[in-house]
Structure formats: structure tokens, C-alpha cells
Short mmCIF file of C-alpha atoms (C1' of nucleotides) in Angstrom, two decimals:
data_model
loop_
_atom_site.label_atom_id
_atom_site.label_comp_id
_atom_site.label_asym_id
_atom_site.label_seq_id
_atom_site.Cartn_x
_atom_site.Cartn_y
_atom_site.Cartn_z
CA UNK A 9 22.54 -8.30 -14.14
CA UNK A 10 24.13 -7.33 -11.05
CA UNK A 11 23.08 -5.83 -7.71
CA UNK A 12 20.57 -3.12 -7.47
CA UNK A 13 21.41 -0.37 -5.87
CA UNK A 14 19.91 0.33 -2.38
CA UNK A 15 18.24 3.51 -4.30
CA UNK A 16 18.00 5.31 -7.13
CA UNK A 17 20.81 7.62 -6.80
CA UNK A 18 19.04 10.44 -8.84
CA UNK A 19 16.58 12.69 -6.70
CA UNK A 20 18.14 10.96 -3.72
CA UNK A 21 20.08 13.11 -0.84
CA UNK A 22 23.32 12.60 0.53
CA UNK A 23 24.90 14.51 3.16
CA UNK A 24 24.45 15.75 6.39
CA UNK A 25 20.88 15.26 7.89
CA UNK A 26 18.82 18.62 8.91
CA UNK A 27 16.77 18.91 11.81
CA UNK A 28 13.89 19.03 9.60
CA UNK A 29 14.42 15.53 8.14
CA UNK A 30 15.30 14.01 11.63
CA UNK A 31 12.14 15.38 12.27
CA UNK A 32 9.97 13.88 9.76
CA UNK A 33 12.21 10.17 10.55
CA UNK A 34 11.41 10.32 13.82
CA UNK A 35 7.80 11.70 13.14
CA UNK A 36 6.90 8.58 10.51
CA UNK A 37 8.83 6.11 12.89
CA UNK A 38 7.43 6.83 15.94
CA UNK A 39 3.80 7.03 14.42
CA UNK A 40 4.27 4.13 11.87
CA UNK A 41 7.36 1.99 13.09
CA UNK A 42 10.29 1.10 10.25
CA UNK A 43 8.57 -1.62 8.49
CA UNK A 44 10.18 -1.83 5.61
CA UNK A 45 13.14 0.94 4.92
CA UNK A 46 12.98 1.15 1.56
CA UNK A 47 9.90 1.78 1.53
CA UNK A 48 10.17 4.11 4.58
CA UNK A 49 11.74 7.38 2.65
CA UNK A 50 8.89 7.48 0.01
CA UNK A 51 6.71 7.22 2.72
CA UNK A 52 7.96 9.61 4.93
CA UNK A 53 8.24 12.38 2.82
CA UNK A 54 12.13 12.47 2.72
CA UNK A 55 14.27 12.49 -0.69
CA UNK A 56 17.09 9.58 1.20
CA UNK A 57 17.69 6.13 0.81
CA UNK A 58 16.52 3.75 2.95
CA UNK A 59 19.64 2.64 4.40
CA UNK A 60 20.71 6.11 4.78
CA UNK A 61 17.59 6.18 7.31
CA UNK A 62 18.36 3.50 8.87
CA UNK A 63 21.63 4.89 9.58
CA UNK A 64 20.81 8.25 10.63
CA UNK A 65 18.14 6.79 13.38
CA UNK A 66 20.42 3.70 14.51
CA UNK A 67 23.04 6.02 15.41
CA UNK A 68 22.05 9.50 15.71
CA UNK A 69 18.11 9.22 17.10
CA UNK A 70 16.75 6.47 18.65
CA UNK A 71 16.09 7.34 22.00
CA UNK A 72 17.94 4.68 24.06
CA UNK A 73 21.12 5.82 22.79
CA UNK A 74 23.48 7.56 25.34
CA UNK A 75 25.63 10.24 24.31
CA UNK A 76 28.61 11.26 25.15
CA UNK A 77 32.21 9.65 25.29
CA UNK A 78 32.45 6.33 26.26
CA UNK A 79 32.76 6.14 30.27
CA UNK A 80 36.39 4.26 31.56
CA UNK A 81 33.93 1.05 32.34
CA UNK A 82 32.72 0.98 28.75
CA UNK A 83 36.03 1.22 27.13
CA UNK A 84 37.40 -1.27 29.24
CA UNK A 85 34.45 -3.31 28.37
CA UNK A 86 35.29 -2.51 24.62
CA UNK A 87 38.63 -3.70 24.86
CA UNK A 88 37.94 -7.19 26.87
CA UNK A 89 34.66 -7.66 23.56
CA UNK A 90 37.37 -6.80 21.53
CA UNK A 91 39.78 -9.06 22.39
CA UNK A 92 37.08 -12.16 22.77
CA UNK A 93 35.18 -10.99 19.08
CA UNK A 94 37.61 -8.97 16.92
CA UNK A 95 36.23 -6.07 15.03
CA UNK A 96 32.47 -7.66 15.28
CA UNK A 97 31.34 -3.84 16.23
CA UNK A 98 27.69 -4.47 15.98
CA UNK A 99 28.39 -7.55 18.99
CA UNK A 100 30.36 -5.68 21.03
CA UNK A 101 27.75 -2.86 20.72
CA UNK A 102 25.01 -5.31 21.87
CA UNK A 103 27.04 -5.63 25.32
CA UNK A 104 27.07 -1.99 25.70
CA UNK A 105 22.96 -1.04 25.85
CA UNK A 106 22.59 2.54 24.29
CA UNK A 107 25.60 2.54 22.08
CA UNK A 108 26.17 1.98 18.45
CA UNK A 109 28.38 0.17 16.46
CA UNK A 110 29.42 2.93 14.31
CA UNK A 111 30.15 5.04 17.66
CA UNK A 112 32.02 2.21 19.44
CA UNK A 113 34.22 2.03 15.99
CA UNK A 114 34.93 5.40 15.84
CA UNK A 115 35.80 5.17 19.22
CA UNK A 116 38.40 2.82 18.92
CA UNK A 117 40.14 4.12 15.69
CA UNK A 118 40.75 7.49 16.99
CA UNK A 119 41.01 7.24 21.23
CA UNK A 120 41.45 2.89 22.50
CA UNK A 121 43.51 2.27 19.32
CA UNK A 122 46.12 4.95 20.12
CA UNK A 123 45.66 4.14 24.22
CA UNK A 124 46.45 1.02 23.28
CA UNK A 125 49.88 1.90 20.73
CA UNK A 126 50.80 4.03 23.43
CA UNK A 127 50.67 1.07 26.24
CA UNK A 128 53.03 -0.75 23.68
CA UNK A 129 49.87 -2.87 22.94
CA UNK A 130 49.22 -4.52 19.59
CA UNK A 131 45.32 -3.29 19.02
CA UNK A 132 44.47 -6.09 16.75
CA UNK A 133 45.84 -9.02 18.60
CA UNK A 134 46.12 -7.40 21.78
CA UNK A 135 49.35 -8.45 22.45
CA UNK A 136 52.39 -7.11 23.45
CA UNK A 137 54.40 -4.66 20.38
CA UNK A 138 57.51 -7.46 19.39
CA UNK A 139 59.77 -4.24 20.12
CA UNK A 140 58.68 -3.13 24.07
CA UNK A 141 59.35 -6.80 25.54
CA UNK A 142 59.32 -5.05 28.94
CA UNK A 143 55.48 -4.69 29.03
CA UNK A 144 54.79 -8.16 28.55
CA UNK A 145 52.66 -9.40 31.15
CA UNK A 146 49.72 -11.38 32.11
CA UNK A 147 47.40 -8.21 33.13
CA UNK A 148 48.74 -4.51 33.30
CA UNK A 149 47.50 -1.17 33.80
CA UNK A 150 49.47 1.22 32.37
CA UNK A 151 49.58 4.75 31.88
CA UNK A 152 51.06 7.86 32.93
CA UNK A 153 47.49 9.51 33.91
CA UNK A 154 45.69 7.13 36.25
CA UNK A 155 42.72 7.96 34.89
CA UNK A 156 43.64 7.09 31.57
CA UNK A 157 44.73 3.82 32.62
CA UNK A 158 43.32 0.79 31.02
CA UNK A 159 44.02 -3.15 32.52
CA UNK A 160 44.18 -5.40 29.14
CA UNK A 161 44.18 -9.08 29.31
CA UNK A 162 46.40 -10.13 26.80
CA UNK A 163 44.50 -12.54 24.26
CA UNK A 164 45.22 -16.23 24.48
CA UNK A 165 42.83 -17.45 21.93
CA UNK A 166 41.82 -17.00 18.05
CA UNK A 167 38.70 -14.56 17.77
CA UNK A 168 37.47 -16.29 14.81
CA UNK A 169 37.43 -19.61 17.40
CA UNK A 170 35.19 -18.01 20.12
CA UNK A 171 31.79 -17.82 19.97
CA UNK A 172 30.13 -16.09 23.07
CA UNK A 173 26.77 -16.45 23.82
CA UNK A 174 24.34 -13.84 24.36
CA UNK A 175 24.63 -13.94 28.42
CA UNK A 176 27.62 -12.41 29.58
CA UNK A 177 30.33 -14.85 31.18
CA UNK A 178 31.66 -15.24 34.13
CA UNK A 179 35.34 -14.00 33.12
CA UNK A 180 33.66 -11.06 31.28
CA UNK A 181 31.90 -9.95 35.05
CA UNK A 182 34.74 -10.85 36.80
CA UNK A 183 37.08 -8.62 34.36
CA UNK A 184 35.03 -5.50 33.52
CA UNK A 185 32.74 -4.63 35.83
CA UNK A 186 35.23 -4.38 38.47
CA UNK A 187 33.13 -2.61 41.33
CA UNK A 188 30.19 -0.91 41.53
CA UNK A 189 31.14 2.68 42.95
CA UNK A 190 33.07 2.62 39.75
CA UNK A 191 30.25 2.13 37.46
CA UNK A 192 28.35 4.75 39.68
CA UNK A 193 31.52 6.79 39.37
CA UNK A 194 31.30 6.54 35.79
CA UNK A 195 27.82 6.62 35.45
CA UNK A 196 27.88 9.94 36.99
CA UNK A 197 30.95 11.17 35.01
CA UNK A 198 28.33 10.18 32.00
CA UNK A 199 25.53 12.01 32.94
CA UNK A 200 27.93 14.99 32.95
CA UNK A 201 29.62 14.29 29.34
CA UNK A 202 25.35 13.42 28.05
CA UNK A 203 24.58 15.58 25.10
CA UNK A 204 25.10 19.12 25.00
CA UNK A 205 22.90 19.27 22.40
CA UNK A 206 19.88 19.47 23.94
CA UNK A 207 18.41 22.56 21.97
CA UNK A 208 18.22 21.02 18.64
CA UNK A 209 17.08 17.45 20.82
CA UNK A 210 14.15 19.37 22.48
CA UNK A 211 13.14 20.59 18.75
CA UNK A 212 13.14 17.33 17.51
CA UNK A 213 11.70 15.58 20.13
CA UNK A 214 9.12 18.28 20.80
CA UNK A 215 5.68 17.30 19.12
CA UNK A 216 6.90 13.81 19.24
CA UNK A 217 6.36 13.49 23.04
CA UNK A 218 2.21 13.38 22.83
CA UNK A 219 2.15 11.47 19.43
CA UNK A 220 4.49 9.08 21.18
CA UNK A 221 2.10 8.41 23.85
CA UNK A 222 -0.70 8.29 21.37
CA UNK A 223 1.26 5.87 19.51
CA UNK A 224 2.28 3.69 22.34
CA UNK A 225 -1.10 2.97 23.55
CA UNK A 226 -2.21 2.69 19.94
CA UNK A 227 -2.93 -0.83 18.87
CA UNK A 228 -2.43 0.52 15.17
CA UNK A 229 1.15 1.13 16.08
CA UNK A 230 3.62 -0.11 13.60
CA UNK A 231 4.23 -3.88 12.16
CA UNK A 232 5.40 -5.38 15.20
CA UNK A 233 3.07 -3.15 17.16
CA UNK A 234 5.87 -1.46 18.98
CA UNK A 235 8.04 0.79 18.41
CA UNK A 236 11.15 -0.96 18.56
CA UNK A 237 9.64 -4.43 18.11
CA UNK A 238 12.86 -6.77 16.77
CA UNK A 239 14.42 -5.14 14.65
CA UNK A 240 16.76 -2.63 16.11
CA UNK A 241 20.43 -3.49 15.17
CA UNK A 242 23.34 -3.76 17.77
CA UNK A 243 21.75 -3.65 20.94
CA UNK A 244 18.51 -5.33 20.10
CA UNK A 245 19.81 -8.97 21.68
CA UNK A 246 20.29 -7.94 24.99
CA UNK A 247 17.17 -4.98 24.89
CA UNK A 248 14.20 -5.67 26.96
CA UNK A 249 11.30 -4.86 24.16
CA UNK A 250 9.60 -1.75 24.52
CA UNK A 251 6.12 -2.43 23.98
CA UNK A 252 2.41 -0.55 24.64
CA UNK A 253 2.11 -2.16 27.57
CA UNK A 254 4.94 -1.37 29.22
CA UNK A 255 5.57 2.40 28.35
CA UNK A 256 1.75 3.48 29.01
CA UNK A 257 2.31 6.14 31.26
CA UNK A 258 4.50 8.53 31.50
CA UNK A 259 6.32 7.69 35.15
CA UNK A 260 7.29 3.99 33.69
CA UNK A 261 8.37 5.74 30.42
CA UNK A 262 10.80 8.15 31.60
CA UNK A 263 12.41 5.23 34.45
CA UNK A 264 12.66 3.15 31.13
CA UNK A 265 14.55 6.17 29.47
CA UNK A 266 17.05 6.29 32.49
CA UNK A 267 17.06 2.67 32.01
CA UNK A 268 19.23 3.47 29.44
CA UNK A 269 20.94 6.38 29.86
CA UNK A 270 18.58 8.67 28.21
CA UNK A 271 18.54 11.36 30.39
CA UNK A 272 17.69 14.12 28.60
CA UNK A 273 14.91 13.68 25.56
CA UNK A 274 13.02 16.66 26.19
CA UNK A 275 10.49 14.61 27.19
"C1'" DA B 22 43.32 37.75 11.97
"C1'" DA B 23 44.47 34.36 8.72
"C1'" DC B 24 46.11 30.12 7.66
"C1'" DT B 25 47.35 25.20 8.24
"C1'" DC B 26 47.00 20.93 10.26
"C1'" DA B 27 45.22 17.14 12.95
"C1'" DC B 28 41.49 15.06 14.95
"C1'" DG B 29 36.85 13.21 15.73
"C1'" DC B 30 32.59 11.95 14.15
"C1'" DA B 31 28.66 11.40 10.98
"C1'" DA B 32 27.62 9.45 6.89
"C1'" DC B 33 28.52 6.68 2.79
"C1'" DC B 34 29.81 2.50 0.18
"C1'" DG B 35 30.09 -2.16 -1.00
"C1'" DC B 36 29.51 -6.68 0.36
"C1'" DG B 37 27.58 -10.79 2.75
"C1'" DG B 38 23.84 -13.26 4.52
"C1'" DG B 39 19.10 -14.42 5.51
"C1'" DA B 40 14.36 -14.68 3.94
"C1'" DC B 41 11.31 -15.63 0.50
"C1'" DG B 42 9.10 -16.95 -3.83
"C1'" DT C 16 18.28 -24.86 -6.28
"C1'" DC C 17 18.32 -20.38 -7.95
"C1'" DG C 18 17.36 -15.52 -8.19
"C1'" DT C 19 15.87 -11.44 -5.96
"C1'" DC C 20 15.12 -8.37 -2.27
"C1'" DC C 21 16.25 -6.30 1.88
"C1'" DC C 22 18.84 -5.60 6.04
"C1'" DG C 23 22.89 -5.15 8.60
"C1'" DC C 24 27.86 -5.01 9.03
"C1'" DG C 25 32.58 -3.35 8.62
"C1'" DG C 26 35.66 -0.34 6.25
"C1'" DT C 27 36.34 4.12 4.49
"C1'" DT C 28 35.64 8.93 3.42
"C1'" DG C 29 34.89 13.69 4.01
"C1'" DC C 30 33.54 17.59 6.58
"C1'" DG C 31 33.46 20.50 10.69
"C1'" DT C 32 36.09 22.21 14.36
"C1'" DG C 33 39.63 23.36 17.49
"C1'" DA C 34 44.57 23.90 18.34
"C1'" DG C 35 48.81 25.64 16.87
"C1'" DT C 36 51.63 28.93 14.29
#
DNA sequence: AACTCACGCAACCGCGGGACG
DNA sequence: TCGTCCCGCGGTTGCGTGAGT
């Protein structure tokens, strides 16, 4: 017996995506929604797997993602989720709207994880290290740049005992969004790190701006009749729906894009 | 210029869980 | 209740690239 596998590996492409398959994903999604990705390869005319799909337009294309490095609000943000849920990437990706789980994990193996070391902070438990007793404290910020400086509440309680719900608490506010010329601060400093690759962007996005439209106002569009209609992982929780109604002209669809950080679509 | 090494990120893999018949 | 299918998650891998020698 056993499991089947996702796909049949033979015929079936692994590697690094082209900008001709992005192109046909986000052609088929766009015009057709994901309604089933298994099914969605075949259909769109690409030799992948379905989860390999999913993948590539969870992380890499959907439109609401931002791009670039995480701004000093985010990480913080990261680190307080982190603390509260453990490595639950895909939660702690639905508090930060246009980023992925895979990104936000990559981003704390190789920069918060090492921030953190450095600090003489215990990543996992978020504790003081045993062996730099001198940094224990109830909140710090410490670091030799200040702009590298990160303030870490030191974890009191189990992550496998806290459940948070899907509005964001009080201590959460109080404790990451610190200020709000910060977060324009930041949100600035993001618009600058956005995407530098807006050439290969502009290709893909480039016939998909019309047949988006045409899609969007199309009652044939998709299972759920929207594009993203409940089924985006990560950030869908906390996602206002995009839907035909709302994204019917093109004024309310490109303040919805900066909505979410999507600042530069080629649209 | 050529080589090595370290780093960061995209993509893959395997498993768990929910939905459904 | 059980088996199957599919999706999503978390851990891991491997490749591209830039820095250092």
C-alpha cells in the first residue's frame, strides 16, 4: 500500500522555475483560479507537480507578497510570534500580510537566529545562553549597531501551551508596533529594499494585467469565483478577500495592491 | 584571473491532518 | 470506522552569488 506520491515523478520537472512557466501559472491561475492543484499542472500546460505549483506561486508570485528583507518592525514582530508560537512559520506568516512562511523561515535561520546567538540569546527558547548570565534581563535591546538592535521579551510560558487567536493581543500591540513614524520609517526603508527585479516582474505580469481585469469582473472566474477566494496559505486568516466586486476598476485595484505592499506589479 | 568558501534563498521532501466517500 | 485523496506545514537540501585570498 502506502502513500502515493504527490506526482508521478517520471515526465515531471524539478528545479528552478523559468519565466515561461511562471507565466503559464500565473496565466491559468489568474484566468481559472487553483481549484484543485493536482489537477492544475495537467491543466495548465506545465510538466510540475502540483505542490511544486503551489509552492512556486505561494512564495514567489502571488501578487500581495512584498519583497524585500524583512523591515526592523517585521523582525521584531517575528521574534515576539516566535516566542508566543514556536516554529509555527505558516502562523507567524499570517501576522505579517504579504509574507510567506518559507521567507519568514529562511529569514530566521540565516539573519534573527544569528542576531539572536550574537545577543547571547537562546533562539529556540528565547532565553538567556546559561554561559552570558550578564544579559539576563526582563527586556533588552542589544547590539553594537543601533540599527541592528532588537528588544526581546524573554519567554515565560510553554509555546505548545499558548494558543493565540486570530486578533492580535493587546501585549502583541503594545510590544511590536512600538510607534508609528517607525512603521512609516520602515515602511519607507521597504519600499526602497522592494524587488529589484522588476524586468522579469513586468514580463510576467505583462498580458496578465487586461486578462486580470477580464477575469475579475468575470462571473466565470475560478471555483470560489475569486481569485484568491479561501484558500491562500499563511496569510489567508487575517486577508480581506479579494473578490470581483471589490477590484473592478483599476483605481481600487492598485490602492488594494499598496494595501499590501505591492508596489511594483507592472501593473 | 582563478579559486575557495560562506551565505542566502528557492525549491524539494516527507509527514500530518482534514475532508470525503 | 476505515481508506483515500489532497493540501499545507516544517525541515532540509542544493544552487547561485558575492566576498575573500
Amino acid at each position: 500500500m502506502g502513500r502515493q506520491p504527490c506526482c508521478d515523478k517520471l515526465g515531471v520537472k524539478k528545479g528552478p522555475w523559468t519565466a515561461e512557466e511562471d507565466k503559464k501559472l500565473i496565466n491559468f491561475i489568474l484566468t481559472n483560479g487553483h481549484c484543485c492543484w493536482r489537477a492544475l499542472p495537467k491543466l495548465a500546460g506545465l510538466r510540475r507537480c502540483g505542490k511544486s505549483c503551489r509552492l512556486r506561486w505561494t512564495n514567489y508570485l502571488r501578487p500581495d507578497l512584498k519583497r524585500g528583507l524583512l523591515s526592523h518592525d517585521e523582525e521584531q514582530l517575528v521574534i515576539d510570534l516566535h516566542a508566543h508560537l514556536g516554529n509555527k512559520w505558516s502562523k507567524i506568516a499570517s501576522r505579517l500580510p504579504g509574507r510567506t512562511d518559507n521567507e519568514i523561515k529562511n529569514h530566521w535561520n540565516t539573519h534573527i537566529k544569528k542576531k539572536l546567538l550574537k545577543m547571547g540569546i537562546d533562539p529556540m527558547t528565547h532565553q538567556p545562553l546559561p554561559q552570558e548570565p550578564s544579559n539576563i534581563g526582563n527586556s533588552k535591546t542589544i547590539s553594537s549597531n543601533p540599527a541592528d538592535a532588537i528588544s526581546v521579551e524573554p519567554k515565560t510560558t510553554n509555546t505548545k501551551d499558548v494558543e493565540i487567536s486570530g486578533t492580535t493581543t493587546e501585549e502583541e500591540s503594545s510590544s511590536t508596533v512600538t510607534d508609528q513614524n517607525s512603521s512609516m520609517d520602515s515602511e519607507n526603508h521597504l519600499i526602497d529594499n522592494i524587488y529589484n527585479d522588476d524586468e522579469l516582474f513586468s514580463y510576467l505580469w505583462s498580458d496578465e494585467t487586461t486578462k486580470a481585469e477580464a477575469s475579475w469582473s468575470d462571473s466565470n472566474f475560478g471555483v470560489g469565483g475569486t481569485l484568491y477566494d479561501n484558500n491562500i496559505s499563511g496569510a489567508d486568516a487575517d486577508f480581506p478577500i479579494w473578490s470581483p466586486e471589490r477590484i473592478n476598476d483599476e483605481k481600487m485595484f492598485l490602492d488594494y495592491c499598496q494595501d499590501f505592499g505591492v508596489h511594483d506589479f507592472g501593473f
